[in-house]
Amino acid sequence: MKLIIQIPCYNEEKTLEETVRDLPTKIDGIDEIEYLIINDGSTDNTVGEAKRLGISHIVNFRCNKGLAKGFMAGIDACLHLGADIIVNTDADNQYCGADIEKLVRPILDEKADIVIGERPIDDTEHFSWKKKKLQHFGSWVVRVASGTDIPDAPSGFRAYSRDAALRLNVHNKYTYTLETIIQAGQNSTAITSVPIRTNPETRKSRLFKSIWGYCKRSAGVIMRSTMMYRPMKFFGTIGTIFTLIGAAIGIRFLVYFFMGQGDGHIQSLILTAILIILGVQTFLVGLQAENIAVNRKLLEDIQYRVRKIECEKKDEDK
């Protein structure tokens, strides 16, 4: 059983050593533990520091491509290196390395394929009150959108079995954390969470530059992911809202009409027709999107099989 711990890095020269030193070197049930660095266009000596620490697996981007691209590049590299389990952690030593054993245990016990570390958000001192509430609210929205019960959706401390990693796809450029949970829920992937510890803050988050910016971009990711993976639910909900509002206004018009006051409320009848037409059209868009989603699932299944064959061939070559 081979575990590869991947660490996305962007100018992490100062914190990388502390992060790597905190990682486990032995876990019961794991035969090999290796580390992989994704250098996302760093302008400092991150790569040199990684080599000094003895890390030989390095995915190198010449320019910054963002967290999502780096994450998927790392997953692909880990699979080609023969990883049975892949753990993703941050280079700023936010997460306690010793908890990786807790993170991989459900996979080793064959109880889950994806495990997400649940941070003690309410007890994290460097999180403001507003940030804590937004983290809880955002995780609740993702739970509703994905149909899962993950309490800490933005957590980047997570483990994937080989099978789960082979099925991963990330389409947005901002972050992989939210989309992959919605994708797992749609694909009925066995996903769970375990409580983990965090270390004191070593630097400000580069993903969370402002609360408003984070909320806006995260909302966009959730909306696009729901549209992609649950199109009928998304468009059906919007269509239902339009239809119900239109019906309510139509009933109001009929009340006035039977009271003999319909002449003064013709605009309500026009609005009713517009809203109901919009509702029906939205339902039709949902049906078309559902058919497109079926084709996407077929393509994802083909992609999964191709990836699996490639990894098995590499294992045989070794």
Tab-separated table of C-alpha atoms in Angstrom:
chain	number	residue	atom	x	y	z
A	1	MET	CA	0.000	0.000	0.000
A	2	LYS	CA	1.548	3.263	-1.174
A	3	LEU	CA	0.643	6.693	0.193
A	4	ILE	CA	1.706	9.898	-1.533
A	5	ILE	CA	1.225	13.195	0.291
A	6	GLN	CA	0.929	16.061	-2.175
A	7	ILE	CA	1.602	19.672	-1.208
A	8	PRO	CA	0.567	22.522	-3.551
A	9	CYS	CA	3.107	25.347	-3.195
A	10	TYR	CA	3.228	28.976	-4.216
A	11	ASN	CA	6.185	30.838	-2.700
A	12	GLU	CA	6.397	28.512	0.322
A	13	GLU	CA	10.163	28.582	0.841
A	14	LYS	CA	9.816	29.796	4.440
A	15	THR	CA	7.125	27.363	5.620
A	16	LEU	CA	7.838	24.223	3.570
A	17	GLU	CA	10.439	22.747	5.921
A	18	GLU	CA	8.142	23.029	8.937
A	19	THR	CA	5.315	21.426	6.957
A	20	VAL	CA	7.419	18.501	5.692
A	21	ARG	CA	9.005	17.841	9.096
A	22	ASP	CA	5.498	17.511	10.548
A	23	LEU	CA	4.427	14.814	8.076
A	24	PRO	CA	4.362	11.154	9.178
A	25	THR	CA	7.034	8.706	8.023
A	26	LYS	CA	5.206	5.563	9.144
A	27	ILE	CA	1.535	4.566	9.334
A	28	ASP	CA	0.161	1.125	10.172
A	29	GLY	CA	-1.211	-0.480	7.012
A	30	ILE	CA	0.931	1.693	4.712
A	31	ASP	CA	4.064	0.181	3.174
A	32	GLU	CA	5.462	3.302	1.494
A	33	ILE	CA	5.048	7.024	2.163
A	34	GLU	CA	6.298	9.529	-0.402
A	35	TYR	CA	5.941	13.298	-0.792
A	36	LEU	CA	5.128	15.317	-3.912
A	37	ILE	CA	5.371	19.069	-4.390
A	38	ILE	CA	3.291	21.044	-6.906
A	39	ASN	CA	5.254	24.219	-7.599
A	40	ASP	CA	2.608	26.643	-8.887
A	41	GLY	CA	4.899	29.188	-10.506
A	42	SER	CA	6.783	30.173	-7.345
A	43	THR	CA	9.188	33.085	-7.675
A	44	ASP	CA	11.191	32.205	-4.562
A	45	ASN	CA	13.361	29.143	-3.845
A	46	THR	CA	10.486	26.731	-3.130
A	47	VAL	CA	11.823	24.082	-5.543
A	48	GLY	CA	15.351	24.325	-4.170
A	49	GLU	CA	14.016	23.992	-0.629
A	50	ALA	CA	11.975	20.929	-1.627
A	51	LYS	CA	15.052	19.270	-3.123
A	52	ARG	CA	17.095	20.116	-0.027
A	53	LEU	CA	14.431	18.355	2.050
A	54	GLY	CA	14.848	15.250	-0.083
A	55	ILE	CA	11.601	15.522	-2.058
A	56	SER	CA	12.162	14.031	-5.490
A	57	HIS	CA	8.621	14.190	-6.878
A	58	ILE	CA	8.069	17.750	-8.136
A	59	VAL	CA	5.384	18.979	-10.527
A	60	ASN	CA	6.613	22.313	-11.842
A	61	PHE	CA	4.516	25.109	-13.394
A	62	ARG	CA	6.397	27.994	-14.976
A	63	CYS	CA	3.605	30.418	-14.124
A	64	ASN	CA	0.890	30.486	-11.470
A	65	LYS	CA	-2.137	28.464	-12.609
A	66	GLY	CA	-4.159	28.504	-9.413
A	67	LEU	CA	-5.073	26.027	-6.696
A	68	ALA	CA	-7.503	23.924	-8.735
A	69	LYS	CA	-5.057	23.327	-11.606
A	70	GLY	CA	-2.258	22.531	-9.184
A	71	PHE	CA	-4.407	20.090	-7.247
A	72	MET	CA	-5.429	18.138	-10.357
A	73	ALA	CA	-1.851	18.102	-11.700
A	74	GLY	CA	-0.735	16.634	-8.383
A	75	ILE	CA	-3.479	13.994	-8.436
A	76	ASP	CA	-2.507	12.957	-11.953
A	77	ALA	CA	1.190	12.732	-11.020
A	78	CYS	CA	0.444	10.707	-7.875
A	79	LEU	CA	-1.637	8.228	-9.870
A	80	HIS	CA	1.156	7.772	-12.404
A	81	LEU	CA	3.585	7.205	-9.522
A	82	GLY	CA	1.438	4.299	-8.346
A	83	ALA	CA	-0.273	5.852	-5.328
A	84	ASP	CA	-2.974	3.745	-3.672
A	85	ILE	CA	-3.952	6.641	-1.396
A	86	ILE	CA	-3.373	10.354	-2.012
A	87	VAL	CA	-3.429	12.942	0.771
A	88	ASN	CA	-3.582	16.657	0.010
A	89	THR	CA	-2.298	19.131	2.591
A	90	ASP	CA	-1.289	22.797	2.621
A	91	ALA	CA	2.286	24.064	2.519
A	92	ASP	CA	1.698	26.647	5.255
A	93	ASN	CA	1.508	23.874	7.888
A	94	GLN	CA	-2.113	24.760	8.647
A	95	TYR	CA	-2.993	21.123	9.348
A	96	CYS	CA	-1.443	18.806	11.910
A	97	GLY	CA	0.608	16.224	9.994
A	98	ALA	CA	0.082	13.528	12.625
A	99	ASP	CA	-3.642	13.543	11.767
A	100	ILE	CA	-2.914	12.086	8.328
A	101	GLU	CA	-3.173	8.680	9.992
A	102	LYS	CA	-6.743	9.519	11.061
A	103	LEU	CA	-7.438	10.797	7.556
A	104	VAL	CA	-6.401	7.604	5.734
A	105	ARG	CA	-7.838	5.132	8.266
A	106	PRO	CA	-11.398	5.015	6.782
A	107	ILE	CA	-9.864	4.270	3.361
A	108	LEU	CA	-7.626	1.541	4.770
A	109	ASP	CA	-10.669	0.058	6.529
A	110	GLU	CA	-12.601	0.249	3.225
A	111	LYS	CA	-15.296	2.452	4.767
A	112	ALA	CA	-14.814	5.447	2.458
A	113	ASP	CA	-13.079	6.557	-0.741
A	114	ILE	CA	-12.834	10.263	0.156
A	115	VAL	CA	-12.085	11.552	3.652
A	116	ILE	CA	-12.135	15.248	4.526
A	117	GLY	CA	-10.553	16.708	7.627
A	118	GLU	CA	-13.032	18.638	9.773
A	119	ARG	CA	-11.280	21.624	11.324
A	120	PRO	CA	-12.297	22.960	14.766
A	121	ILE	CA	-13.594	26.159	13.147
A	122	ASP	CA	-15.268	27.589	16.248
A	123	ASP	CA	-12.073	27.102	18.287
A	124	THR	CA	-9.672	28.506	15.676
A	125	GLU	CA	-8.386	31.772	17.137
A	126	HIS	CA	-7.215	33.433	13.919
A	127	PHE	CA	-10.685	33.007	12.318
A	128	SER	CA	-12.870	36.070	12.822
A	129	TRP	CA	-16.480	35.676	14.003
A	130	LYS	CA	-17.702	36.580	10.528
A	131	LYS	CA	-15.393	34.070	8.855
A	132	LYS	CA	-16.541	31.288	11.185
A	133	LYS	CA	-20.198	31.952	10.405
A	134	LEU	CA	-19.506	32.098	6.666
A	135	GLN	CA	-17.571	28.816	6.816
A	136	HIS	CA	-20.533	27.123	8.527
A	137	PHE	CA	-23.053	28.650	6.123
A	138	GLY	CA	-20.985	27.769	3.051
A	139	SER	CA	-20.589	24.171	4.229
A	140	TRP	CA	-24.356	23.946	4.759
A	141	VAL	CA	-24.988	25.167	1.192
A	142	VAL	CA	-22.558	22.554	-0.163
A	143	ARG	CA	-24.270	19.833	1.903
A	144	VAL	CA	-27.618	20.784	0.356
A	145	ALA	CA	-26.146	20.973	-3.155
A	146	SER	CA	-24.212	17.704	-2.880
A	147	GLY	CA	-26.526	15.587	-0.756
A	148	THR	CA	-23.619	14.777	1.591
A	149	ASP	CA	-23.102	15.487	5.294
A	150	ILE	CA	-19.600	17.008	5.167
A	151	PRO	CA	-19.377	19.650	7.956
A	152	ASP	CA	-16.263	21.479	6.673
A	153	ALA	CA	-16.486	21.745	2.883
A	154	PRO	CA	-13.623	24.286	2.335
A	155	SER	CA	-11.080	22.092	4.138
A	156	GLY	CA	-8.150	21.241	1.882
A	157	PHE	CA	-6.894	18.476	4.186
A	158	ARG	CA	-8.276	15.358	2.546
A	159	ALA	CA	-7.487	11.827	1.410
A	160	TYR	CA	-8.526	9.977	-1.742
A	161	SER	CA	-8.403	6.303	-2.622
A	162	ARG	CA	-6.988	5.475	-6.028
A	163	ASP	CA	-10.458	4.727	-7.400
A	164	ALA	CA	-11.840	8.077	-6.181
A	165	ALA	CA	-8.809	9.946	-7.578
A	166	LEU	CA	-9.288	8.309	-10.978
A	167	ARG	CA	-12.814	9.742	-11.125
A	168	LEU	CA	-11.875	13.296	-10.135
A	169	ASN	CA	-12.567	16.232	-12.434
A	170	VAL	CA	-12.287	19.918	-11.537
A	171	HIS	CA	-13.609	22.440	-14.052
A	172	ASN	CA	-13.396	25.752	-12.191
A	173	LYS	CA	-10.101	27.633	-11.842
A	174	TYR	CA	-10.602	28.909	-8.291
A	175	THR	CA	-10.649	25.921	-5.920
A	176	TYR	CA	-11.196	22.184	-5.989
A	177	THR	CA	-12.670	21.862	-2.477
A	178	LEU	CA	-16.346	22.622	-3.131
A	179	GLU	CA	-16.741	21.159	-6.613
A	180	THR	CA	-15.217	17.794	-5.718
A	181	ILE	CA	-17.698	17.327	-2.858
A	182	ILE	CA	-20.676	18.101	-5.107
A	183	GLN	CA	-19.202	15.755	-7.714
A	184	ALA	CA	-18.750	12.993	-5.120
A	185	GLY	CA	-22.346	13.381	-3.964
A	186	GLN	CA	-23.633	13.159	-7.533
A	187	ASN	CA	-21.490	10.083	-8.267
A	188	SER	CA	-22.528	8.373	-5.009
A	189	THR	CA	-18.887	8.140	-3.929
A	190	ALA	CA	-18.387	6.998	-0.337
A	191	ILE	CA	-17.318	10.216	1.395
A	192	THR	CA	-16.875	10.957	5.076
A	193	SER	CA	-15.057	13.344	7.420
A	194	VAL	CA	-12.914	13.021	10.530
A	195	PRO	CA	-12.084	15.679	13.137
A	196	ILE	CA	-8.549	17.000	12.797
A	197	ARG	CA	-6.356	19.564	14.527
A	198	THR	CA	-4.874	22.750	13.102
A	199	ASN	CA	-1.646	24.586	13.844
A	200	PRO	CA	-1.265	28.309	14.587
A	201	GLU	CA	-1.388	30.590	11.551
A	202	THR	CA	1.978	31.094	9.832
A	203	ARG	CA	0.782	33.478	7.093
A	204	LYS	CA	-2.411	35.011	5.741
A	205	SER	CA	-4.495	32.894	3.386
A	206	ARG	CA	-3.835	33.604	-0.296
A	207	LEU	CA	-7.179	32.133	-1.303
A	208	PHE	CA	-9.193	34.134	1.237
A	209	LYS	CA	-8.127	37.706	0.362
A	210	SER	CA	-11.436	39.308	1.343
A	211	ILE	CA	-14.675	37.927	2.755
A	212	TRP	CA	-16.756	39.450	-0.041
A	213	GLY	CA	-14.434	38.156	-2.766
A	214	TYR	CA	-14.358	34.665	-1.249
A	215	CYS	CA	-18.153	34.537	-0.924
A	216	LYS	CA	-18.691	35.742	-4.486
A	217	ARG	CA	-16.275	33.274	-6.043
A	218	SER	CA	-17.384	30.370	-3.872
A	219	ALA	CA	-21.037	31.053	-4.687
A	220	GLY	CA	-20.139	30.983	-8.374
A	221	VAL	CA	-18.354	27.627	-7.965
A	222	ILE	CA	-21.309	26.102	-6.079
A	223	MET	CA	-23.821	27.399	-8.615
A	224	ARG	CA	-21.870	26.162	-11.645
A	225	SER	CA	-21.174	22.808	-10.020
A	226	THR	CA	-24.830	22.291	-9.110
A	227	MET	CA	-25.830	23.297	-12.648
A	228	MET	CA	-23.343	20.781	-14.046
A	229	TYR	CA	-23.919	17.822	-11.744
A	230	ARG	CA	-27.576	18.329	-10.761
A	231	PRO	CA	-29.088	20.297	-13.658
A	232	MET	CA	-32.709	19.199	-13.246
A	233	LYS	CA	-32.685	20.072	-9.559
A	234	PHE	CA	-31.146	23.479	-10.300
A	235	PHE	CA	-33.323	24.522	-13.249
A	236	GLY	CA	-36.384	22.717	-11.870
A	237	THR	CA	-36.207	24.773	-8.660
A	238	ILE	CA	-35.945	28.045	-10.603
A	239	GLY	CA	-38.763	26.983	-12.956
A	240	THR	CA	-40.984	26.069	-9.995
A	241	ILE	CA	-40.388	29.465	-8.381
A	242	PHE	CA	-41.326	31.315	-11.581
A	243	THR	CA	-44.431	29.156	-12.066
A	244	LEU	CA	-45.654	29.486	-8.470
A	245	ILE	CA	-45.206	33.278	-8.446
A	246	GLY	CA	-47.003	33.498	-11.788
A	247	ALA	CA	-49.834	31.281	-10.513
A	248	ALA	CA	-50.173	33.366	-7.334
A	249	ILE	CA	-50.450	36.591	-9.337
A	250	GLY	CA	-52.926	34.874	-11.682
A	251	ILE	CA	-55.133	33.823	-8.767
A	252	ARG	CA	-55.009	37.390	-7.488
A	253	PHE	CA	-56.188	38.617	-10.905
A	254	LEU	CA	-59.062	36.091	-10.939
A	255	VAL	CA	-60.224	37.255	-7.509
A	256	TYR	CA	-60.399	40.827	-8.746
A	257	PHE	CA	-61.999	39.664	-12.015
A	258	PHE	CA	-64.871	37.855	-10.285
A	259	MET	CA	-65.331	40.885	-8.047
A	260	GLY	CA	-65.879	42.918	-11.214
A	261	GLN	CA	-62.602	44.847	-10.885
A	262	GLY	CA	-60.548	42.957	-13.485
A	263	ASP	CA	-60.164	45.927	-15.867
A	264	GLY	CA	-57.726	47.674	-13.571
A	265	HIS	CA	-55.468	44.658	-13.169
A	266	ILE	CA	-54.718	43.575	-16.745
A	267	GLN	CA	-51.002	44.086	-16.059
A	268	SER	CA	-51.216	41.251	-13.486
A	269	LEU	CA	-52.555	38.934	-16.179
A	270	ILE	CA	-49.669	39.879	-18.481
A	271	LEU	CA	-47.132	39.307	-15.683
A	272	THR	CA	-48.728	35.928	-14.912
A	273	ALA	CA	-48.334	34.811	-18.525
A	274	ILE	CA	-44.703	35.985	-18.647
A	275	LEU	CA	-43.743	34.202	-15.406
A	276	ILE	CA	-45.449	30.932	-16.324
A	277	ILE	CA	-43.810	30.979	-19.771
A	278	LEU	CA	-40.434	31.602	-18.101
A	279	GLY	CA	-41.116	28.726	-15.712
A	280	VAL	CA	-41.951	26.304	-18.528
A	281	GLN	CA	-38.928	27.414	-20.562
A	282	THR	CA	-36.672	26.916	-17.535
A	283	PHE	CA	-38.029	23.383	-17.097
A	284	LEU	CA	-37.231	22.697	-20.754
A	285	VAL	CA	-33.689	24.036	-20.281
A	286	GLY	CA	-33.385	21.683	-17.295
A	287	LEU	CA	-34.431	18.703	-19.431
A	288	GLN	CA	-31.868	19.608	-22.091
A	289	ALA	CA	-29.179	20.084	-19.439
A	290	GLU	CA	-30.066	16.697	-17.950
A	291	ASN	CA	-29.512	15.034	-21.329
A	292	ILE	CA	-26.148	16.813	-21.643
A	293	ALA	CA	-25.266	15.624	-18.120
A	294	VAL	CA	-25.958	12.024	-19.149
A	295	ASN	CA	-23.476	12.375	-22.011
A	296	ARG	CA	-20.944	13.943	-19.655
A	297	LYS	CA	-21.291	10.972	-17.276
A	298	LEU	CA	-20.623	8.581	-20.144
A	299	LEU	CA	-17.498	10.555	-21.086
A	300	GLU	CA	-16.354	10.591	-17.451
A	301	ASP	CA	-16.794	6.814	-17.295
A	302	ILE	CA	-14.645	6.428	-20.420
A	303	GLN	CA	-12.054	8.784	-18.929
A	304	TYR	CA	-12.041	6.741	-15.706
A	305	ARG	CA	-11.460	3.500	-17.610
A	306	VAL	CA	-8.632	5.027	-19.682
A	307	ARG	CA	-6.936	6.423	-16.578
A	308	LYS	CA	-7.291	3.074	-14.814
A	309	ILE	CA	-5.767	1.171	-17.737
A	310	GLU	CA	-2.843	3.631	-17.891
A	311	CYS	CA	-2.148	3.284	-14.157
A	312	GLU	CA	-2.394	-0.514	-14.267
A	313	LYS	CA	0.017	-0.607	-17.204
A	314	LYS	CA	2.527	1.522	-15.288
A	315	ASP	CA	2.181	-0.806	-12.282
A	316	GLU	CA	2.921	-3.804	-14.526
A	317	ASP	CA	5.947	-2.060	-16.041
A	318	LYS	CA	7.417	-1.628	-12.570
